[in-house]
XYZ file of C-alpha atoms in Angstrom:
647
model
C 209.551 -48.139 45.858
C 209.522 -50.972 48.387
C 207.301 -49.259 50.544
C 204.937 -49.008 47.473
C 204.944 -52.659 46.590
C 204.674 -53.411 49.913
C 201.143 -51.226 50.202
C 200.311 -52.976 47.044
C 200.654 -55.836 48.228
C 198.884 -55.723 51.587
C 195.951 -54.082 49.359
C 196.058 -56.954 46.719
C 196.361 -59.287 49.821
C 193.487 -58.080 51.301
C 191.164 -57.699 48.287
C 191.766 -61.601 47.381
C 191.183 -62.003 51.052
C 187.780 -60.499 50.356
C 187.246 -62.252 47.362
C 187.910 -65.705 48.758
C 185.765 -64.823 51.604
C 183.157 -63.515 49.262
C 183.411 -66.618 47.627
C 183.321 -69.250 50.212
C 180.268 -67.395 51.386
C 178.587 -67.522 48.041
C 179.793 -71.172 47.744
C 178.052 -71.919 51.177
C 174.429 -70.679 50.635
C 174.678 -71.911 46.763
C 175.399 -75.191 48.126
C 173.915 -75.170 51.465
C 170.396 -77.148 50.396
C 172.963 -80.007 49.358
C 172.428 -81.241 53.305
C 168.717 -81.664 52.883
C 169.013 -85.336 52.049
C 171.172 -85.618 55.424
C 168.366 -83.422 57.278
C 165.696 -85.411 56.111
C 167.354 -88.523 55.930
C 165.335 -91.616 54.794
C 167.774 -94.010 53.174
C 166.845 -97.513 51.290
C 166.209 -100.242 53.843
C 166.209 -103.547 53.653
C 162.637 -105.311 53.910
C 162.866 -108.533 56.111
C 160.549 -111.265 55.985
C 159.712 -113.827 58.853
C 158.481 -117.001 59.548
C 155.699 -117.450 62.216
C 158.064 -117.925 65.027
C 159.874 -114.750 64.556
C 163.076 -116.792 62.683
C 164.608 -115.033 59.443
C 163.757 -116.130 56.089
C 165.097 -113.728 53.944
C 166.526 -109.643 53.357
C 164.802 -108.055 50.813
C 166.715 -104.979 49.392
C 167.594 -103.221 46.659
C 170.958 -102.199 45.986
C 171.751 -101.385 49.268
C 171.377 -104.071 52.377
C 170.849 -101.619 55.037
C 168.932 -102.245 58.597
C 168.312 -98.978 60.076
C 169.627 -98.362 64.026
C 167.753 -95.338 65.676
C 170.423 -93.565 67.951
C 168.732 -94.949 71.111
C 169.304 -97.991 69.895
C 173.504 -97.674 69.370
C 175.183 -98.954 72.420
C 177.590 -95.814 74.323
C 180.575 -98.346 73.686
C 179.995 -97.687 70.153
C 180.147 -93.770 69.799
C 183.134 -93.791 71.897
C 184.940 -96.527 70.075
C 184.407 -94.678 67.013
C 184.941 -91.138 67.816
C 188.090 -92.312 69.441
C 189.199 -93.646 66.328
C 187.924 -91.391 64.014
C 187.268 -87.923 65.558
C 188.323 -87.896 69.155
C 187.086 -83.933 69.210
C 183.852 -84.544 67.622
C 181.444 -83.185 70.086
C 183.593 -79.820 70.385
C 184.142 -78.491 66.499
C 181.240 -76.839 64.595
C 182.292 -79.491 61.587
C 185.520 -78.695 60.614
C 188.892 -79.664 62.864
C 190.941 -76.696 61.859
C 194.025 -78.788 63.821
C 193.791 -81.422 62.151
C 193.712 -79.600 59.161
C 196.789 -77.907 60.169
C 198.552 -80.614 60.613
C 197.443 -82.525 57.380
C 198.520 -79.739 55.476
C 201.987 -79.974 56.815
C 202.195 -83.516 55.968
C 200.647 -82.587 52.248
C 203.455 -79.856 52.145
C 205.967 -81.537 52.758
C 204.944 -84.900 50.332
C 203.863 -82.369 47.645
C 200.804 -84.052 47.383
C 197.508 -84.728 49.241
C 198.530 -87.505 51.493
C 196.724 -86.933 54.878
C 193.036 -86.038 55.562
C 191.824 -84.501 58.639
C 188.342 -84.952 57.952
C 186.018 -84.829 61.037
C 182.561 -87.604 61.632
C 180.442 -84.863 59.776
C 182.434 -84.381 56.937
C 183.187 -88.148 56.286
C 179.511 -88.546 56.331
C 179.263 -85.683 53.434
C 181.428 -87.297 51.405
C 180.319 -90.817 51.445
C 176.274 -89.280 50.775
C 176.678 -85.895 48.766
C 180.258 -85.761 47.405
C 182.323 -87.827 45.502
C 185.556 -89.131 46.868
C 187.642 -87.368 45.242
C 191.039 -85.740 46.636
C 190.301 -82.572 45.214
C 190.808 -78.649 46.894
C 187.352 -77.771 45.354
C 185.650 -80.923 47.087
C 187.185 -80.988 49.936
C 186.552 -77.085 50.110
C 182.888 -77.841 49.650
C 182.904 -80.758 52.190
C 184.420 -78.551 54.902
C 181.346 -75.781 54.199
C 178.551 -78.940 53.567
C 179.630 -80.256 57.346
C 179.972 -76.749 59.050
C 176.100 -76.250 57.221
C 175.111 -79.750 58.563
C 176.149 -78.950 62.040
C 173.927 -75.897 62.016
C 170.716 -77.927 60.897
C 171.563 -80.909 63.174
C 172.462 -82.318 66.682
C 175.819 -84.395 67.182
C 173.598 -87.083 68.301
C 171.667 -87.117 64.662
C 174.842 -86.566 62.875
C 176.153 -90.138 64.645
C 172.879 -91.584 63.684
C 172.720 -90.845 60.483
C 176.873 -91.681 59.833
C 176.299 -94.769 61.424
C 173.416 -96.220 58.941
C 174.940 -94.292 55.847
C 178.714 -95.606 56.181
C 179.358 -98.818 54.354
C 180.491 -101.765 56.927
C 182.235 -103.859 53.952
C 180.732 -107.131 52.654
C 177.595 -105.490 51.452
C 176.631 -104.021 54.685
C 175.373 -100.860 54.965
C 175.146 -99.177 58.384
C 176.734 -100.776 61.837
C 173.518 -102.567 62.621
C 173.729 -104.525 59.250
C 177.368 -105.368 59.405
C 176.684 -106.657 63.882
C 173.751 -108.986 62.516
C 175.873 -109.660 59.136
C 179.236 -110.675 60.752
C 178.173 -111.352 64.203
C 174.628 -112.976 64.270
C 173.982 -110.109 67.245
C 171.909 -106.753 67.502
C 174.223 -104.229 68.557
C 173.580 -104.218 72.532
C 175.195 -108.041 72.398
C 178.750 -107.072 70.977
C 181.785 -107.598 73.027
C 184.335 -104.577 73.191
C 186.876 -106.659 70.690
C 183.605 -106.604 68.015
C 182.635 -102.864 68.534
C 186.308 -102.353 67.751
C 186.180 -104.425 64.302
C 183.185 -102.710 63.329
C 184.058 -99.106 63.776
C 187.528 -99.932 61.933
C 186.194 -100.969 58.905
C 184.764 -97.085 57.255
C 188.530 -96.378 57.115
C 189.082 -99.136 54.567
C 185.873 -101.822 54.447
C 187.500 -103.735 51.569
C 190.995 -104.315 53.201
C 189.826 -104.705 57.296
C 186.496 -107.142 55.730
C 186.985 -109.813 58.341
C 185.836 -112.402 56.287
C 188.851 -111.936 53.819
C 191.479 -110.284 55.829
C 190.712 -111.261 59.266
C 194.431 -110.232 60.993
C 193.893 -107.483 59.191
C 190.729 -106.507 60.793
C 192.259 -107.762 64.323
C 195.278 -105.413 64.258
C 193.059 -102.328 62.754
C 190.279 -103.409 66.462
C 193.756 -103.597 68.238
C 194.673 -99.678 67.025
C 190.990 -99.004 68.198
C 191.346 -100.501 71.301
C 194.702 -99.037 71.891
C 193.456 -95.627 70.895
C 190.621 -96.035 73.546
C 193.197 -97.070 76.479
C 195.562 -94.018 75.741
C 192.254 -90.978 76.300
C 191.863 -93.099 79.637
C 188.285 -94.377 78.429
C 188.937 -98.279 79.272
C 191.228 -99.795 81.394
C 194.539 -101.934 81.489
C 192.321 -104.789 82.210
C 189.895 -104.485 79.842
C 192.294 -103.721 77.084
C 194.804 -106.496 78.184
C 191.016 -109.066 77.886
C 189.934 -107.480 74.882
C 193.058 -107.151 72.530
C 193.396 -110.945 72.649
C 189.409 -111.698 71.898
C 189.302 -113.289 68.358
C 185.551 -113.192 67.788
C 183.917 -115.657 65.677
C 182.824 -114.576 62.161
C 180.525 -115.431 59.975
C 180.711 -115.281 56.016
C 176.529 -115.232 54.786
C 175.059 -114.226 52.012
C 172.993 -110.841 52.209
C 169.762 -111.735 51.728
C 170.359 -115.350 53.908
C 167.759 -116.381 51.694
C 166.314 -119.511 53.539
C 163.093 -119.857 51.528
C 163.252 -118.604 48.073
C 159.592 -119.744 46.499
C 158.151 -118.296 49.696
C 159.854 -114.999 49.286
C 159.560 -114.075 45.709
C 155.725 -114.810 46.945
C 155.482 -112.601 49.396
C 157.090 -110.218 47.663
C 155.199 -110.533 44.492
C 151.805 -110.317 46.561
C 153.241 -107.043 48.056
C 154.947 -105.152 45.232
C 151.504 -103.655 43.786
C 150.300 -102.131 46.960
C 154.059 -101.308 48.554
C 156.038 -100.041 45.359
C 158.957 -99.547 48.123
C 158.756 -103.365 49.408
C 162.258 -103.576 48.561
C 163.553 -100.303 50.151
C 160.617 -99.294 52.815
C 162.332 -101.159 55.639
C 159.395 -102.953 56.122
C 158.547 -106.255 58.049
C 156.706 -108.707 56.957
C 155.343 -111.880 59.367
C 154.570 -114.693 57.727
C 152.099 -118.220 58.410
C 155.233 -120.178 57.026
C 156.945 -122.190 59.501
C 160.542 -122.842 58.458
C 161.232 -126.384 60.232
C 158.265 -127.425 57.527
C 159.720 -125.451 54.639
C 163.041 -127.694 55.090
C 161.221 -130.907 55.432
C 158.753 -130.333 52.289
C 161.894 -129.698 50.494
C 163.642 -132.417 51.687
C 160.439 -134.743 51.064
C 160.116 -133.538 47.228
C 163.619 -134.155 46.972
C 163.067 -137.431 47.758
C 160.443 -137.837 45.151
C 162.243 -136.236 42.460
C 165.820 -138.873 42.917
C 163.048 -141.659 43.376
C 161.708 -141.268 40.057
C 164.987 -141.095 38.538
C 166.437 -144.268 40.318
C 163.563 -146.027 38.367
C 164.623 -144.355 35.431
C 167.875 -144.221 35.313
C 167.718 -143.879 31.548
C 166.387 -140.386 31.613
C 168.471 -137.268 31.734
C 168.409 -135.740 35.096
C 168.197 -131.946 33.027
C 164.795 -133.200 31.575
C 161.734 -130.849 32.713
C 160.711 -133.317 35.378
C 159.751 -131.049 38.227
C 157.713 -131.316 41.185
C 155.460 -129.062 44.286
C 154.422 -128.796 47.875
C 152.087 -127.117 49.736
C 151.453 -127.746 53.170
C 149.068 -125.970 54.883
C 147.448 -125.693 59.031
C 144.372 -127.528 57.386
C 142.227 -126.062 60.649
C 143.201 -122.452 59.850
C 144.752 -122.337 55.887
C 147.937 -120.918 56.948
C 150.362 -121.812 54.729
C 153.147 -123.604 56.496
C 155.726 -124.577 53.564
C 155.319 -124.114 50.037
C 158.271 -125.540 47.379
C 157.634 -124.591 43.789
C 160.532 -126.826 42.832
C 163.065 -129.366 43.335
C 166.005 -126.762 42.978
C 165.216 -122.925 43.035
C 168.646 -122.111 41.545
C 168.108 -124.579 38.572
C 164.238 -123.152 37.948
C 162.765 -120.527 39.823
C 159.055 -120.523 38.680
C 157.083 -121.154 41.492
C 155.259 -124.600 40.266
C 152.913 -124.026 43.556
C 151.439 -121.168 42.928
C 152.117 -120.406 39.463
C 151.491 -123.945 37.443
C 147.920 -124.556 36.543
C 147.557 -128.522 36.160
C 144.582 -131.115 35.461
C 144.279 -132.573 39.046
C 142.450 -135.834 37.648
C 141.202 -138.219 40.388
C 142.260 -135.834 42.783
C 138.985 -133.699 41.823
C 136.791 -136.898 42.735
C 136.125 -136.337 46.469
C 134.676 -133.320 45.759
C 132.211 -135.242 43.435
C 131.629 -138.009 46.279
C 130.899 -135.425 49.024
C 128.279 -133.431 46.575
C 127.029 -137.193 46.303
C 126.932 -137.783 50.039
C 125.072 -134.042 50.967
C 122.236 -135.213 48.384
C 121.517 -138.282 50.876
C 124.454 -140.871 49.458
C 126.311 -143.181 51.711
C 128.940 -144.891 51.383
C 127.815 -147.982 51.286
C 125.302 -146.824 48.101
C 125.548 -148.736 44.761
C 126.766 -147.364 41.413
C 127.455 -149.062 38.550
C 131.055 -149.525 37.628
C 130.303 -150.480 33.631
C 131.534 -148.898 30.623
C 129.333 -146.471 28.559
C 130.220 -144.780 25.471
C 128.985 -141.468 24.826
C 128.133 -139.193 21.888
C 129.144 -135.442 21.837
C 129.681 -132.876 18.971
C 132.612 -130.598 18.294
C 131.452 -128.593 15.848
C 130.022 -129.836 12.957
C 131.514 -133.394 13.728
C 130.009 -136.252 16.213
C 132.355 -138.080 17.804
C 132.140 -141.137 20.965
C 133.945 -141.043 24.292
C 134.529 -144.679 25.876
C 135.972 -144.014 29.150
C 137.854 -146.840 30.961
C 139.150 -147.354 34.296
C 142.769 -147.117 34.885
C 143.247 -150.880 34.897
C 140.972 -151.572 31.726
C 138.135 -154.251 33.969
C 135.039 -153.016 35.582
C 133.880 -154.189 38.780
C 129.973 -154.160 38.577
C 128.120 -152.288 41.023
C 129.844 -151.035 43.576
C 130.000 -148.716 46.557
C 130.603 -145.218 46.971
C 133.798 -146.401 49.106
C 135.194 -148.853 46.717
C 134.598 -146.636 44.459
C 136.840 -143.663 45.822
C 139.385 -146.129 47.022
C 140.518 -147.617 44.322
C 139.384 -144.507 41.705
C 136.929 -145.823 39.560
C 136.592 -143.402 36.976
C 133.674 -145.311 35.518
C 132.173 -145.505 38.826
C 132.195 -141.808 39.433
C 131.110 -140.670 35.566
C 127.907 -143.018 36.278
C 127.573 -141.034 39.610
C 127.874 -137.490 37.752
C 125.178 -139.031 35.476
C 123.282 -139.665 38.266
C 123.474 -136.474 40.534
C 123.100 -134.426 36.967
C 126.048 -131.956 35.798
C 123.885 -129.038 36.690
C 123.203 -130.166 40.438
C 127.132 -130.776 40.481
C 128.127 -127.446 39.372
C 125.480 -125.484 41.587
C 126.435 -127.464 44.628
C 130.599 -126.889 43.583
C 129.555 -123.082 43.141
C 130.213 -122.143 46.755
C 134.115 -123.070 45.975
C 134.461 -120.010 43.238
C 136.474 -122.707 40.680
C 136.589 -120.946 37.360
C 136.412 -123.134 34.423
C 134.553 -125.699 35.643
C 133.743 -128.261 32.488
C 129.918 -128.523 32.046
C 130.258 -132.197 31.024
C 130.894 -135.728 32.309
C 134.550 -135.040 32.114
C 134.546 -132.859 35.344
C 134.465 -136.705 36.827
C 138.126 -137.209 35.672
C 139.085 -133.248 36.591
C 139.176 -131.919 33.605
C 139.901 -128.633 35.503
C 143.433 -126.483 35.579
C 144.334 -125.876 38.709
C 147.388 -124.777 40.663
C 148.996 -126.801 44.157
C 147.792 -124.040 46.195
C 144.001 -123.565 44.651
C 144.173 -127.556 45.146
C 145.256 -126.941 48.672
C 142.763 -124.362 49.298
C 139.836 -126.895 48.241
C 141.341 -129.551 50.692
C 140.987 -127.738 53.939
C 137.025 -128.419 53.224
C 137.971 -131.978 54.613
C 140.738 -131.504 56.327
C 138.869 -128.945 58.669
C 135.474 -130.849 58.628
C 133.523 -129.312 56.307
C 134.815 -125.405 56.876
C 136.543 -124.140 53.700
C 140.105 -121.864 54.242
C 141.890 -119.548 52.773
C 145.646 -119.568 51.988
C 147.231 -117.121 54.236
C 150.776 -116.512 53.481
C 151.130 -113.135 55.092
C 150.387 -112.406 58.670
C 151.513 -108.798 58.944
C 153.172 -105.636 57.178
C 154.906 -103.260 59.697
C 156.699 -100.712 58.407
C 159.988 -99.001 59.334
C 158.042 -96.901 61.949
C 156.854 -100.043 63.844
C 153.068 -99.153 62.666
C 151.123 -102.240 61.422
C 149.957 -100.885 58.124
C 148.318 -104.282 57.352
C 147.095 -107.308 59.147
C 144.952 -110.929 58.374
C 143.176 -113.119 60.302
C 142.329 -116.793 59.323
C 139.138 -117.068 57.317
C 136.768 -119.870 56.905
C 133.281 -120.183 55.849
C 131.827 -123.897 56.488
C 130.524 -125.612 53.034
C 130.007 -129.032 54.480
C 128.307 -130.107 57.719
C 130.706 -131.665 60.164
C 129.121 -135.263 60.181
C 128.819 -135.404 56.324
C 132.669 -134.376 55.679
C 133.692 -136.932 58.156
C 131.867 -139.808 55.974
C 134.349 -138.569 53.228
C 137.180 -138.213 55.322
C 136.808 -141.554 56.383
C 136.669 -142.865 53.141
C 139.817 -140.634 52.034
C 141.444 -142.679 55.000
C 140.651 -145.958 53.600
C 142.795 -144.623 50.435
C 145.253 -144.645 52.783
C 144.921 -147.709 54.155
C 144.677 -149.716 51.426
C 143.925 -148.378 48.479
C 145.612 -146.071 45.621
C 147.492 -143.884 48.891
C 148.462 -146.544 50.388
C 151.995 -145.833 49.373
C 151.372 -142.350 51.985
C 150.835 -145.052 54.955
C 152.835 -144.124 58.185
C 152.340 -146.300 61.229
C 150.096 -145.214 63.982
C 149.013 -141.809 61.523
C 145.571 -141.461 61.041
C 146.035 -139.890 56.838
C 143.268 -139.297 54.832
C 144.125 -138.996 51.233
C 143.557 -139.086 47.397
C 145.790 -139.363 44.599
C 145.616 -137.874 40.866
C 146.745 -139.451 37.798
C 146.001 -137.526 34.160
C 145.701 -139.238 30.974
C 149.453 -140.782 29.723
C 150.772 -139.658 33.616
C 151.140 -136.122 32.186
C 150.081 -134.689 36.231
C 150.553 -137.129 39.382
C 149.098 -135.543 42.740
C 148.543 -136.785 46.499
C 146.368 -134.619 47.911
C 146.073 -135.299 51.662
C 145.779 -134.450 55.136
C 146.234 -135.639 58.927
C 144.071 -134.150 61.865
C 146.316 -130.930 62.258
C 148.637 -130.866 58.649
C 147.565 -130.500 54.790
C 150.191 -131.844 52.393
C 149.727 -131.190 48.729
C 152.288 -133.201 46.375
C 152.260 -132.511 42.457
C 154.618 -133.866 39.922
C 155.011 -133.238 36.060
C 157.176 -132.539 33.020
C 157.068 -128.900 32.628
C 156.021 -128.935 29.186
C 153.461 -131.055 29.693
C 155.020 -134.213 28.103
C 153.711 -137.902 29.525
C 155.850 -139.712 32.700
C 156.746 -142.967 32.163
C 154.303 -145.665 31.963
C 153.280 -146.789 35.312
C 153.604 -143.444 37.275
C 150.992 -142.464 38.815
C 149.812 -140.070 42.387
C 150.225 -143.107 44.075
C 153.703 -144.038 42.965
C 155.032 -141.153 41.651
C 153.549 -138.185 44.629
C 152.448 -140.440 47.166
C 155.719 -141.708 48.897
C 156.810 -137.783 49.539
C 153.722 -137.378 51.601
C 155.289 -140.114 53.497
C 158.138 -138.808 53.891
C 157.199 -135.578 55.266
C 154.703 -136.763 57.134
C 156.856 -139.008 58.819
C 159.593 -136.362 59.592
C 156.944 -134.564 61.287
C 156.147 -137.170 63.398
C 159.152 -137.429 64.618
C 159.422 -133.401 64.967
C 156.400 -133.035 66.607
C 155.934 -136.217 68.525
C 153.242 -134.576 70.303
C 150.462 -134.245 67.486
C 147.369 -135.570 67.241
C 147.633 -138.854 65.594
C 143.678 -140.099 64.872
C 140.786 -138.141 63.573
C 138.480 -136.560 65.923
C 134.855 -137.894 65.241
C 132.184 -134.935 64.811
C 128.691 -135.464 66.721
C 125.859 -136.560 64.319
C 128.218 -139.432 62.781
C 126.055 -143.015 63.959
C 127.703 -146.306 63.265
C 125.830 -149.584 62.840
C 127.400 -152.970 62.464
C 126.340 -155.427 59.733
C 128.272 -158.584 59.087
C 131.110 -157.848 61.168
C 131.373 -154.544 59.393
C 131.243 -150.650 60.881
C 129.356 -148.834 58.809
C 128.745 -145.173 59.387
C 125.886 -142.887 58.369
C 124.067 -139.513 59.158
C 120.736 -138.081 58.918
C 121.330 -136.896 55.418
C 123.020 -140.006 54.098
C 121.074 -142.771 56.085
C 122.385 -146.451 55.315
C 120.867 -148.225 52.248
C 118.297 -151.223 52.439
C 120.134 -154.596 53.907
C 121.491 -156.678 51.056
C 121.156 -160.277 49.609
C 124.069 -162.121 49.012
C 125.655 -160.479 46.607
C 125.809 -161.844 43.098
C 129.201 -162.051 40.853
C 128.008 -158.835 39.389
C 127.694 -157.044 42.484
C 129.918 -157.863 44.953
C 130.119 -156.373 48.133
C 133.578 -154.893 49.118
């Protein structure tokens, strides 16, 4: 009888035998196509934009902040820190450690519960990607065939590649290069021993060995490392003895270390349509920004925005009182800062690009310049007199007086005076003059949509944005040679191919000689009339400011010989400012203030306007006049009369 159940046995033995193996075999070609993802691994990566001198301004990711390491790129102090840690027989098993398993299952035994694992690299790197983590027989069964599969379709050195940008590094870092930049500002071939150790400690437990919130805790788990490295004889007593009392600085950041918000939703936005992946491609992105003038246009609005509230201390800060800056390389239209708003986490609509506002008197050089190509100088005479005129809106006829912003007129007067002090009667009589269909077909070259076909195009009765204003502005500020924004340099993606790539663009709209006659006008704005408030000792600025009807918009659009600053303030629902602000009180003074922390920045920048050829000067009464041969200088005058005064 015993010698029966015995048989039985050994047969029932055997036939489960057969029927695990049957199984486990089944299991691994059922689940063996689980490892393509691992075999053709292409996991989210983080999208990094930079300024023009190759400095950070933001990660752009997903839900995963990961910067992807190719194995050549992982330091051979790294894989042996971590295999010694983790897997110290990882380049001899096929996946599986089967004595390691032994001995976990010994410890599970005797605990009566799963208490140990004895997973290996490759099956750590299953279960963090394919399986859940789970201390289950069936998962772990099917992690144990998964690794032994993935060790058939890969090399060790691919398996360490990909574990090493799949594991999670703690504090939002995904992969060891992400965590080295994230905690140690260094790419991975700058770590010390002591921060190779930290790093590779952290799979086991990322939350409790984060060295930003537990750092002893990370130091003794780097210790264990180090320790563990000493005792297979692969570092020495003195490098150990150095090493295990390092205490490596560490920094806490934010993932996406976000330096330049406006600028990076942006770039992003101006991306997403032709990269749907921007945010996962791994791409990188080189910008025109520079970020030493990002900080100081934000610092300069800022100074705007607490201005206007010092002289109104009455109003509540949370009004919708907002403000914008562009600055642009006026010679080239790269776009070196751009600040849609006082505070980004308060509002983050991007005023620059996204606000379309009347620019008023800012519009009016534009008007002078079409005025000056059609044989205008300067020194012409147009009537500054009040007119009233009759128009029609619909079946009704109603009169428009204009009047000049402080309600007198001046007589005739020059083109200069004019522009100065913005005449708005002055420069409707000149729009009379030139005729609004010359104006328009001579503005046509600048592609402004929505151009009014009336006298109010004098007063810019036009919706524009900062940056379309800014655009229009490098027509002076680069002598008569019209610029395009450009925000983005260059779009490389994660294989290091440049997939996309701009040059600066210009097309000239003005000859040389006849924008300088406007920019010198412009500079007498500066000088002394309604920019003045923009005047910075020894700096050559050339500049116009913009005031709506009831101070709804205030602008100071201006420039220097090598920087475009564009300054815009408002309510954002389009209620009046205060009586008495205006571009030159209200926009003005933040020009100065940037302009003046460049100076001091770049102490080496030009400082006066360069003088095209073709510009002639001529001195009458003690004056310099200029002129061209398009816009000779008008007849010698009398005396003037009271009427007609001579400025």
């Amino acid at each position: 009888m015993i010698r029966f159940l015995w048989r039985w046995s050994v047969r029932l033995g055997l036939l489960a035998l057969v029927a695990l193996t049957g199984y486990l075999v089944w299991l691994y070609f059922e689940i063996g196509h689980r490892v393509e993802p691992l075999v053709h691994y292409n996991p989210p990566k983080t999208t990094q934009i930079f300024d023009r001198n190759g400095r950070l301004v933001a990660n752009v990711f997903d839900k995963e902040h990961r910067l992807y390491a190719p194995y050549e790129e992982i330091p051979g102090r790294v894989i042996e820190a971590l295999v010694a840690i983790e897997d110290t027989r990882f380049f001899e098993h096929h996946g599986v450690n089967p004595e390691a398993i032994f001995r976990a299952v010994i410890k599970d035994i005797k605990a009566r519960k799963m208490v140990e694992g004895a997973s290996t690299l490759t099956q750590q790197l299953i279960k963090s990607t394919l399986l859940t983590r789970e201390k289950k027989l069936e998962r772990k069964i099917k992690e144990a065939l998964l690794a032994i599969r993935l060790e058939r379709e890969l090399s060790k050195e691919e398996i360490l590649e990909r574990y090493l940008n799949a594991i999670f590094f703690g504090h939002g870092y995904y992969g060891i290069k992400t965590a080295a930049r994230g905690y140690f500002h260094k790419d991975l071939d700058e770590l010390s021993l002591k921060e190779i150790a930290i790093l590779v400690g952290l799979p086991k437990a990322p939350s409790a060995y984060d060295p930003t919130r537990h750092y002893a805790n990370s130091m003794a788990r780097a210790n264990r490392v180090l320790e563990r490295m000493k005792s297979l004889g692969w570092i020495d007593e003195a490098t150990y003895l150095r090493e295990i009392k390092a205490a490596p600085k560490v920094y806490d950041d934010t993932l996406t270390q976000n330096r330049a918000p406006y600028i990076v939703d942006s770039v992003v936005n101006r991306l997403a349509s032709r990269y749907p992946d921007i945010r996962r491609g791994g791409y990188r992105i080189e910008t025109a920004v520079d970020l030493e003038y990002q900080r100081m246009a934000k610092e300069a609005l800022k100074y705007g925005y607490d201005a206007y509230f010092k002289r109104h201390p009455d109003l509540n800060a949370s009004s919708t009182f907002n403000g914008a800056m562009v600055v642009l390389d006026g010679r080239s239209g790269d776009i070196l800062a751009l600040v849609g708003g006082v505070d980004y986490a308060k509002s983050a609509f991007n005023r620059a690009t996204g606000s379309r506002r009347q620019p008023g008197s800012a519009f009016k050089p534009f008007i002078y310049e079409t005025a000056l190509n059609l044989g205008y100088n300067p020194e012409s005479l147009i009537p500054d007199i009040a007119r009233t005129y009759r128009f029609e809106e619909g079946n009704t006829s109603k009169l428009w007086q204009p009047k000049n912003y402080e309600k007198d007129y001046k007589g005739m007067i020059t083109l200069r005076e004019a522009l100065v002090h913005s005449r708005n009667l002055a420069t409707i009589n000149l729009v009379s003059e030139i005729g609004i269909t010359t104006l328009h077909r001579k503005l046509e070259v600048f592609g402004i949509e929505g151009l009014p076909y009336n006298l109010s195009i004098a007063l810019g009765n036009i919706a524009l944005s900062p940056l379309q204003m800014a655009r229009l502005y490098t027509a002076f500020a680069d002598m008569g040679v019209l610029h395009e924004p450009r925000l983005i340099v260059s779009v490389i993606d994660d294989k290091g191919r440049v997939v996309e790539h701009t040059e600066p663009s210009g097309k000239r709209v003005y000859p040389a000689p006849q924008a300088y006659l406007l920019v010198d006008m412009l500079r007498d704005v500066v000088r002394r009339g309604t920019g003045r408030n923009a005047k910075v000792k020894g700096m050559d600025i050339a500049g116009k400011t913009g005031t709506t009807n009831n101070s709804v918009d205030t602008w100071f659009c201006s420039f220097t010989p090598d920087v475009e600053t564009i300054v815009w303030f408002g309510n954002d629902d389009n209620t009046p400012l205060p009586k008495h602000e205006t571009g030159g009180r209200t926009a003005a003074p933040s020009a100065r203030v940037f302009y003046r922390k460049l100076v001091a920045r770049h102490p080496e920048f030009k400082r006066k306007f360069q003088e095209p050829k073709g510009v002639y000067h001529a001195y009458r009464d003690g004056r310099d006049l200029l002129y061209t041969d398009i816009s000779p200088l008008p007849a010698k005058r009398q005396v003037p009369t009271e009427e007609e005064p001579l400025f």
